[in-house]
Amino acid sequence: MQTFEFDFPGDRPATQRAHVGVVASADLEVLVEPSDGDSASVRIRTSVDGFDDVWRNVLERFFTRYGLTGSIEINDFGATPGVVSIRLLQALDQSTHDQTPESRA
Amino acid sequence: MITRNGARVHDLVRFSVPAADDRLPPWVLRDRESAWGVVRRQSARADGGAALGLRGRERSERVAVEVTTSDILEVVAPEELITRPLSGTVNPGLARALSVLSSVDPQKLGGLVWGPTGSAGFELATGIPAVRETSDLDMILRADRPVTREVAGRILHFLLTLPCRVDCLLEIGRGAVALAEWAAGDGGVLLRTPSGPVLTKNPWQDCAS
């Protein structure tokens, strides 16, 4: 078990809470809460040690591209970078839209 | 997705070690002459071999190795393991959950075929201890035909009554979704496919294309 934290600047605040993903092998859950400020404060807890650089790269790419800001908690159970990216996109979608997911295309 | 020798994702494959010995880390769980791996989802190989995931005792001890058809000695599917008891286990909750599932009314599982995977599947297939005190029970349900979210919710509700945390995937031909995620809402779900994960609202529709 390893925990680390990153901060990324951004300009697209989360407007509502989001919870995506599942607690399961090779998966992860992402929790987003709106917060003041112009950065994303990301806290990761992972069951698999030794992938700091991979996490940094995946998160940097995501937050640079989408600029999401807020308080973000990630609980990882050995997900691949591809799964992490999709969960982050789901979290972005949920946390920056005020409609319910089914009301959108 | 099936390799030429008939192995599918999650199947346990025993293969001859000398063929791959120089590629195996020392921590890989093995017998003298053979080792066991699990067929990976990305295992499409034209030559009929298989890409396998191998495990050691620690969660971080995982390695991928490719084996050819001639290296393969035995293939066991998860659903072939359901009548085998877990003996001498360090995780009595998981053993009891397996025992309940082995004689369960099939309707509790939506009439779907099930099988243990992960550490429990590995231990049942190989006899090599892999389950830990903290292990969840990983399992699959074969869901070639669509399962409604309502049925998924009922199955999930039943699994929550077992004396062990259960991590269940719906295997739907060309991919898999987490039962809990399919049951949970009405938005997109993550479909794991051989070429990587994708988001979809209807995994079965995508499979039929």
Tab-separated table of C-alpha atoms in Angstrom:
chain	number	residue	atom	x	y	z
A	1	MET	CA	0.000	0.000	0.000
A	2	GLN	CA	1.378	3.352	-1.054
A	3	THR	CA	-0.029	6.867	-0.830
A	4	PHE	CA	1.049	9.942	-2.709
A	5	GLU	CA	-0.254	13.368	-3.547
A	6	PHE	CA	-0.007	15.645	-6.542
A	7	ASP	CA	-1.229	19.174	-7.293
A	8	PHE	CA	-2.061	20.374	-10.783
A	9	PRO	CA	-3.165	23.866	-11.830
A	10	GLY	CA	-6.427	24.123	-13.750
A	11	ASP	CA	-9.364	26.293	-14.795
A	12	ARG	CA	-12.329	23.917	-14.932
A	13	PRO	CA	-13.781	23.584	-11.432
A	14	ALA	CA	-15.760	20.558	-10.366
A	15	THR	CA	-19.292	21.815	-9.721
A	16	GLN	CA	-20.651	18.740	-7.982
A	17	ARG	CA	-19.476	15.594	-6.253
A	18	ALA	CA	-18.698	12.528	-8.320
A	19	HIS	CA	-17.997	8.895	-7.507
A	20	VAL	CA	-17.028	6.537	-10.324
A	21	GLY	CA	-15.391	3.138	-10.643
A	22	VAL	CA	-15.539	0.097	-8.413
A	23	VAL	CA	-13.567	-1.403	-5.568
A	24	ALA	CA	-12.256	-4.423	-7.468
A	25	SER	CA	-9.056	-6.008	-8.734
A	26	ALA	CA	-7.461	-4.131	-11.641
A	27	ASP	CA	-9.922	-1.282	-11.119
A	28	LEU	CA	-10.129	1.889	-9.052
A	29	GLU	CA	-12.608	4.361	-7.639
A	30	VAL	CA	-12.344	8.117	-8.146
A	31	LEU	CA	-14.067	10.573	-5.809
A	32	VAL	CA	-14.288	14.238	-6.723
A	33	GLU	CA	-15.417	17.092	-4.494
A	34	PRO	CA	-15.638	20.747	-5.485
A	35	SER	CA	-13.152	23.000	-3.677
A	36	ASP	CA	-12.030	26.587	-3.765
A	37	GLY	CA	-8.860	27.489	-5.568
A	38	ASP	CA	-7.467	26.968	-9.019
A	39	SER	CA	-5.811	23.610	-8.673
A	40	ALA	CA	-6.574	19.913	-8.462
A	41	SER	CA	-5.441	18.366	-5.229
A	42	VAL	CA	-5.051	14.646	-5.977
A	43	ARG	CA	-4.500	11.986	-3.339
A	44	ILE	CA	-3.830	8.425	-4.489
A	45	ARG	CA	-3.871	5.283	-2.402
A	46	THR	CA	-2.708	2.258	-4.358
A	47	SER	CA	-2.403	-1.410	-3.469
A	48	VAL	CA	0.515	-1.798	-5.879
A	49	ASP	CA	3.821	-0.211	-4.942
A	50	GLY	CA	6.445	1.187	-7.243
A	51	PHE	CA	4.488	2.960	-9.963
A	52	ASP	CA	4.985	6.600	-8.902
A	53	ASP	CA	6.272	7.676	-12.306
A	54	VAL	CA	3.445	5.976	-14.177
A	55	TRP	CA	0.897	7.715	-11.952
A	56	ARG	CA	2.577	11.066	-12.387
A	57	ASN	CA	2.551	10.679	-16.193
A	58	VAL	CA	-1.061	9.532	-16.459
A	59	LEU	CA	-2.341	12.257	-14.118
A	60	GLU	CA	-0.214	15.005	-15.636
A	61	ARG	CA	-1.554	14.183	-19.114
A	62	PHE	CA	-5.155	14.199	-17.859
A	63	PHE	CA	-5.031	17.381	-15.774
A	64	THR	CA	-2.983	19.301	-18.354
A	65	ARG	CA	-5.528	18.425	-21.023
A	66	TYR	CA	-8.778	18.931	-19.097
A	67	GLY	CA	-7.842	21.398	-16.349
A	68	LEU	CA	-10.215	19.896	-13.790
A	69	THR	CA	-9.880	21.468	-10.332
A	70	GLY	CA	-11.180	20.229	-7.009
A	71	SER	CA	-10.360	17.702	-4.350
A	72	ILE	CA	-9.760	14.304	-5.943
A	73	GLU	CA	-9.292	11.030	-4.140
A	74	ILE	CA	-8.237	7.884	-5.980
A	75	ASN	CA	-8.339	4.405	-4.454
A	76	ASP	CA	-6.487	2.046	-6.777
A	77	PHE	CA	-6.501	-1.742	-6.838
A	78	GLY	CA	-3.958	-2.355	-9.566
A	79	ALA	CA	-5.689	-0.695	-12.531
A	80	THR	CA	-3.814	-0.293	-15.815
A	81	PRO	CA	-3.140	3.258	-17.100
A	82	GLY	CA	-5.895	2.734	-19.704
A	83	VAL	CA	-8.462	1.983	-17.008
A	84	VAL	CA	-7.241	4.935	-14.913
A	85	SER	CA	-7.705	7.301	-17.869
A	86	ILE	CA	-11.265	6.129	-18.525
A	87	ARG	CA	-12.237	6.425	-14.854
A	88	LEU	CA	-10.819	9.966	-14.760
A	89	LEU	CA	-12.881	10.906	-17.823
A	90	GLN	CA	-16.014	9.500	-16.160
A	91	ALA	CA	-15.224	11.519	-13.041
A	92	LEU	CA	-14.695	14.663	-15.130
A	93	ASP	CA	-18.012	14.115	-16.878
A	94	GLN	CA	-19.930	13.557	-13.626
A	95	SER	CA	-18.319	16.373	-11.669
A	96	THR	CA	-18.590	19.128	-14.273
A	97	HIS	CA	-22.142	18.533	-15.503
A	98	ASP	CA	-25.145	19.510	-13.461
A	99	GLN	CA	-27.463	17.249	-15.449
A	100	THR	CA	-27.871	13.597	-14.564
A	101	PRO	CA	-25.733	11.312	-16.759
A	102	GLU	CA	-28.694	9.783	-18.603
A	103	SER	CA	-29.961	13.167	-19.745
A	104	ARG	CA	-26.908	13.618	-21.906
A	105	ALA	CA	-25.857	11.895	-25.115
B	1	MET	CA	-11.778	-14.613	-27.383
B	2	ILE	CA	-10.302	-18.099	-27.657
B	3	THR	CA	-6.775	-19.150	-28.504
B	4	ARG	CA	-6.297	-22.058	-30.896
B	5	ASN	CA	-5.718	-24.489	-28.071
B	6	GLY	CA	-9.102	-23.527	-26.655
B	7	ALA	CA	-7.898	-21.388	-23.743
B	8	ARG	CA	-10.034	-18.369	-22.846
B	9	VAL	CA	-9.340	-15.353	-20.669
B	10	HIS	CA	-9.191	-16.392	-16.940
B	11	ASP	CA	-8.379	-20.024	-17.833
B	12	LEU	CA	-5.501	-21.481	-15.840
B	13	VAL	CA	-2.751	-22.898	-18.000
B	14	ARG	CA	-0.033	-25.258	-16.807
B	15	PHE	CA	3.011	-25.036	-19.003
B	16	SER	CA	6.402	-26.630	-19.154
B	17	VAL	CA	8.924	-24.466	-17.308
B	18	PRO	CA	12.144	-25.266	-19.210
B	19	ALA	CA	10.647	-23.557	-22.270
B	20	ALA	CA	10.275	-20.269	-20.424
B	21	ASP	CA	12.649	-20.708	-17.504
B	22	ASP	CA	15.033	-17.884	-18.320
B	23	ARG	CA	12.103	-15.468	-18.499
B	24	LEU	CA	10.612	-16.361	-15.102
B	25	PRO	CA	11.477	-14.399	-11.959
B	26	PRO	CA	12.477	-16.584	-8.986
B	27	TRP	CA	9.265	-15.735	-7.044
B	28	VAL	CA	6.905	-17.333	-9.568
B	29	LEU	CA	4.749	-19.997	-7.902
B	30	ARG	CA	5.580	-23.306	-9.582
B	31	ASP	CA	6.138	-27.031	-9.331
B	32	ARG	CA	9.482	-28.506	-10.297
B	33	GLU	CA	8.887	-28.891	-14.010
B	34	SER	CA	5.876	-26.705	-14.656
B	35	ALA	CA	4.266	-23.426	-13.692
B	36	TRP	CA	0.748	-22.042	-13.906
B	37	GLY	CA	-0.431	-18.832	-15.467
B	38	VAL	CA	-3.760	-17.173	-16.166
B	39	VAL	CA	-4.764	-16.331	-19.734
B	40	ARG	CA	-4.681	-12.555	-20.105
B	41	ARG	CA	-7.362	-10.601	-21.896
B	42	GLN	CA	-4.807	-9.298	-24.410
B	43	SER	CA	-3.922	-12.866	-25.367
B	44	ALA	CA	-4.724	-12.867	-29.092
B	45	ARG	CA	-1.922	-14.861	-30.702
B	46	ALA	CA	-1.979	-16.115	-34.260
B	47	ASP	CA	0.161	-19.156	-33.444
B	48	GLY	CA	-2.293	-20.573	-30.910
B	49	GLY	CA	-0.104	-19.921	-27.891
B	50	ALA	CA	-1.205	-17.788	-24.976
B	51	ALA	CA	-0.130	-14.661	-23.125
B	52	LEU	CA	-0.226	-15.567	-19.457
B	53	GLY	CA	-0.102	-13.662	-16.209
B	54	LEU	CA	1.970	-15.365	-13.519
B	55	ARG	CA	1.795	-14.701	-9.812
B	56	GLY	CA	4.006	-14.844	-6.779
B	57	ARG	CA	3.029	-14.482	-3.130
B	58	GLU	CA	3.049	-10.689	-3.064
B	59	ARG	CA	0.538	-8.464	-4.790
B	60	SER	CA	3.353	-6.713	-6.634
B	61	GLU	CA	4.767	-10.029	-7.899
B	62	ARG	CA	3.128	-10.345	-11.285
B	63	VAL	CA	4.759	-11.015	-14.614
B	64	ALA	CA	3.486	-11.591	-18.152
B	65	VAL	CA	4.954	-14.389	-20.240
B	66	GLU	CA	4.040	-15.804	-23.628
B	67	VAL	CA	3.979	-19.533	-24.197
B	68	THR	CA	3.517	-21.530	-27.397
B	69	THR	CA	0.994	-24.327	-27.903
B	70	SER	CA	3.672	-26.994	-27.502
B	71	ASP	CA	4.568	-25.648	-24.024
B	72	ILE	CA	0.990	-26.013	-22.780
B	73	LEU	CA	0.354	-29.094	-20.648
B	74	GLU	CA	-3.098	-28.460	-19.202
B	75	VAL	CA	-5.921	-25.906	-19.373
B	76	VAL	CA	-8.534	-25.509	-16.613
B	77	ALA	CA	-11.513	-23.160	-16.945
B	78	PRO	CA	-12.871	-21.366	-13.842
B	79	GLU	CA	-16.244	-23.140	-14.106
B	80	GLU	CA	-14.452	-26.503	-13.789
B	81	LEU	CA	-13.335	-25.517	-10.280
B	82	ILE	CA	-16.694	-24.971	-8.622
B	83	THR	CA	-16.957	-28.355	-6.945
B	84	ARG	CA	-13.432	-28.354	-5.543
B	85	PRO	CA	-13.175	-27.416	-1.870
B	86	LEU	CA	-10.493	-25.047	-0.636
B	87	SER	CA	-8.586	-27.062	1.949
B	88	GLY	CA	-6.474	-25.795	4.827
B	89	THR	CA	-7.137	-22.221	3.924
B	90	VAL	CA	-6.061	-19.150	5.837
B	91	ASN	CA	-9.303	-17.444	4.812
B	92	PRO	CA	-12.320	-19.328	6.231
B	93	GLY	CA	-14.799	-16.675	5.039
B	94	LEU	CA	-13.687	-17.136	1.464
B	95	ALA	CA	-13.836	-20.946	1.821
B	96	ARG	CA	-17.395	-20.721	3.175
B	97	ALA	CA	-18.425	-18.385	0.361
B	98	LEU	CA	-17.105	-20.919	-2.177
B	99	SER	CA	-18.970	-23.671	-0.397
B	100	VAL	CA	-22.258	-21.733	-0.521
B	101	LEU	CA	-21.750	-20.923	-4.212
B	102	SER	CA	-20.950	-24.550	-5.101
B	103	SER	CA	-24.458	-25.648	-4.159
B	104	VAL	CA	-26.363	-22.444	-4.819
B	105	ASP	CA	-29.772	-22.300	-6.514
B	106	PRO	CA	-28.706	-21.251	-10.064
B	107	GLN	CA	-31.433	-18.586	-10.067
B	108	LYS	CA	-29.525	-16.695	-7.362
B	109	LEU	CA	-26.902	-16.110	-10.055
B	110	GLY	CA	-29.436	-15.253	-12.744
B	111	GLY	CA	-29.079	-18.748	-14.213
B	112	LEU	CA	-25.540	-17.859	-15.327
B	113	VAL	CA	-22.545	-20.184	-15.179
B	114	TRP	CA	-20.000	-19.005	-12.621
B	115	GLY	CA	-16.392	-19.780	-11.760
B	116	PRO	CA	-13.770	-18.600	-9.270
B	117	THR	CA	-10.780	-16.615	-10.583
B	118	GLY	CA	-7.967	-14.658	-8.918
B	119	SER	CA	-6.146	-16.224	-5.991
B	120	ALA	CA	-8.991	-18.662	-5.196
B	121	GLY	CA	-9.181	-19.942	-8.774
B	122	PHE	CA	-5.411	-20.275	-8.862
B	123	GLU	CA	-5.272	-22.247	-5.615
B	124	LEU	CA	-8.182	-24.520	-6.563
B	125	ALA	CA	-6.646	-25.324	-9.951
B	126	THR	CA	-3.054	-25.786	-8.841
B	127	GLY	CA	-3.117	-26.813	-5.199
B	128	ILE	CA	-0.484	-24.118	-4.625
B	129	PRO	CA	-1.450	-21.794	-1.723
B	130	ALA	CA	-2.301	-18.339	-3.092
B	131	VAL	CA	-5.324	-17.155	-1.081
B	132	ARG	CA	-4.407	-14.772	1.720
B	133	GLU	CA	-6.278	-13.752	4.861
B	134	THR	CA	-7.277	-10.516	3.191
B	135	SER	CA	-8.177	-11.956	-0.226
B	136	ASP	CA	-11.517	-11.143	-1.812
B	137	LEU	CA	-13.263	-13.845	-3.795
B	138	ASP	CA	-12.801	-13.004	-7.475
B	139	MET	CA	-15.328	-14.662	-9.762
B	140	ILE	CA	-16.807	-14.476	-13.238
B	141	LEU	CA	-20.316	-15.011	-14.550
B	142	ARG	CA	-20.628	-16.139	-18.186
B	143	ALA	CA	-23.067	-13.642	-19.664
B	144	ASP	CA	-23.051	-14.234	-23.415
B	145	ARG	CA	-26.615	-12.928	-23.597
B	146	PRO	CA	-27.670	-9.566	-22.142
B	147	VAL	CA	-28.212	-9.345	-18.391
B	148	THR	CA	-30.526	-6.509	-17.345
B	149	ARG	CA	-29.323	-4.068	-14.692
B	150	GLU	CA	-32.172	-5.265	-12.528
B	151	VAL	CA	-31.027	-8.907	-12.678
B	152	ALA	CA	-27.441	-7.757	-12.085
B	153	GLY	CA	-28.673	-5.905	-8.996
B	154	ARG	CA	-30.369	-9.032	-7.648
B	155	ILE	CA	-27.211	-11.116	-8.184
B	156	LEU	CA	-25.119	-8.425	-6.498
B	157	HIS	CA	-27.530	-8.347	-3.573
B	158	PHE	CA	-27.133	-12.115	-3.137
B	159	LEU	CA	-23.325	-11.933	-3.365
B	160	LEU	CA	-23.350	-9.328	-0.596
B	161	THR	CA	-24.845	-11.953	1.739
B	162	LEU	CA	-21.766	-14.203	1.391
B	163	PRO	CA	-19.225	-14.279	4.260
B	164	CYS	CA	-16.498	-12.757	2.088
B	165	ARG	CA	-16.154	-9.729	-0.185
B	166	VAL	CA	-16.857	-10.795	-3.764
B	167	ASP	CA	-15.439	-9.139	-6.861
B	168	CYS	CA	-17.529	-10.318	-9.818
B	169	LEU	CA	-17.040	-9.723	-13.547
B	170	LEU	CA	-19.674	-10.364	-16.210
B	171	GLU	CA	-17.786	-12.052	-19.046
B	172	ILE	CA	-19.655	-11.211	-22.208
B	173	GLY	CA	-17.835	-12.763	-25.121
B	174	ARG	CA	-15.533	-10.019	-26.296
B	175	GLY	CA	-15.144	-8.198	-23.033
B	176	ALA	CA	-16.117	-7.923	-19.397
B	177	VAL	CA	-17.842	-5.441	-17.106
B	178	ALA	CA	-17.908	-5.327	-13.312
B	179	LEU	CA	-21.228	-6.684	-12.033
B	180	ALA	CA	-21.309	-3.937	-9.380
B	181	GLU	CA	-20.878	-1.203	-11.956
B	182	TRP	CA	-23.507	-2.594	-14.323
B	183	ALA	CA	-25.939	-2.963	-11.433
B	184	ALA	CA	-25.220	0.444	-9.933
B	185	GLY	CA	-26.522	3.049	-12.310
B	186	ASP	CA	-27.727	3.867	-15.754
B	187	GLY	CA	-24.713	5.637	-17.214
B	188	GLY	CA	-21.724	4.345	-19.137
B	189	VAL	CA	-19.738	1.375	-17.875
B	190	LEU	CA	-16.171	0.284	-18.442
B	191	LEU	CA	-15.897	-2.662	-20.830
B	192	ARG	CA	-12.566	-4.493	-20.716
B	193	THR	CA	-11.707	-5.760	-24.188
B	194	PRO	CA	-8.621	-7.504	-25.618
B	195	SER	CA	-7.544	-4.203	-27.160
B	196	GLY	CA	-8.063	-2.199	-23.959
B	197	PRO	CA	-10.842	-0.645	-21.889
B	198	VAL	CA	-13.690	1.344	-23.475
B	199	LEU	CA	-16.732	3.182	-22.130
B	200	THR	CA	-20.106	1.934	-23.299
B	201	LYS	CA	-23.750	2.153	-22.314
B	202	ASN	CA	-24.600	-1.250	-23.751
B	203	PRO	CA	-21.772	-3.795	-23.576
B	204	TRP	CA	-23.777	-6.476	-25.395
B	205	GLN	CA	-24.642	-4.231	-28.288
B	206	ASP	CA	-20.969	-3.451	-28.741
B	207	CYS	CA	-20.142	-7.147	-28.612
B	208	ALA	CA	-22.579	-7.962	-31.400
B	209	SER	CA	-20.994	-5.472	-33.782
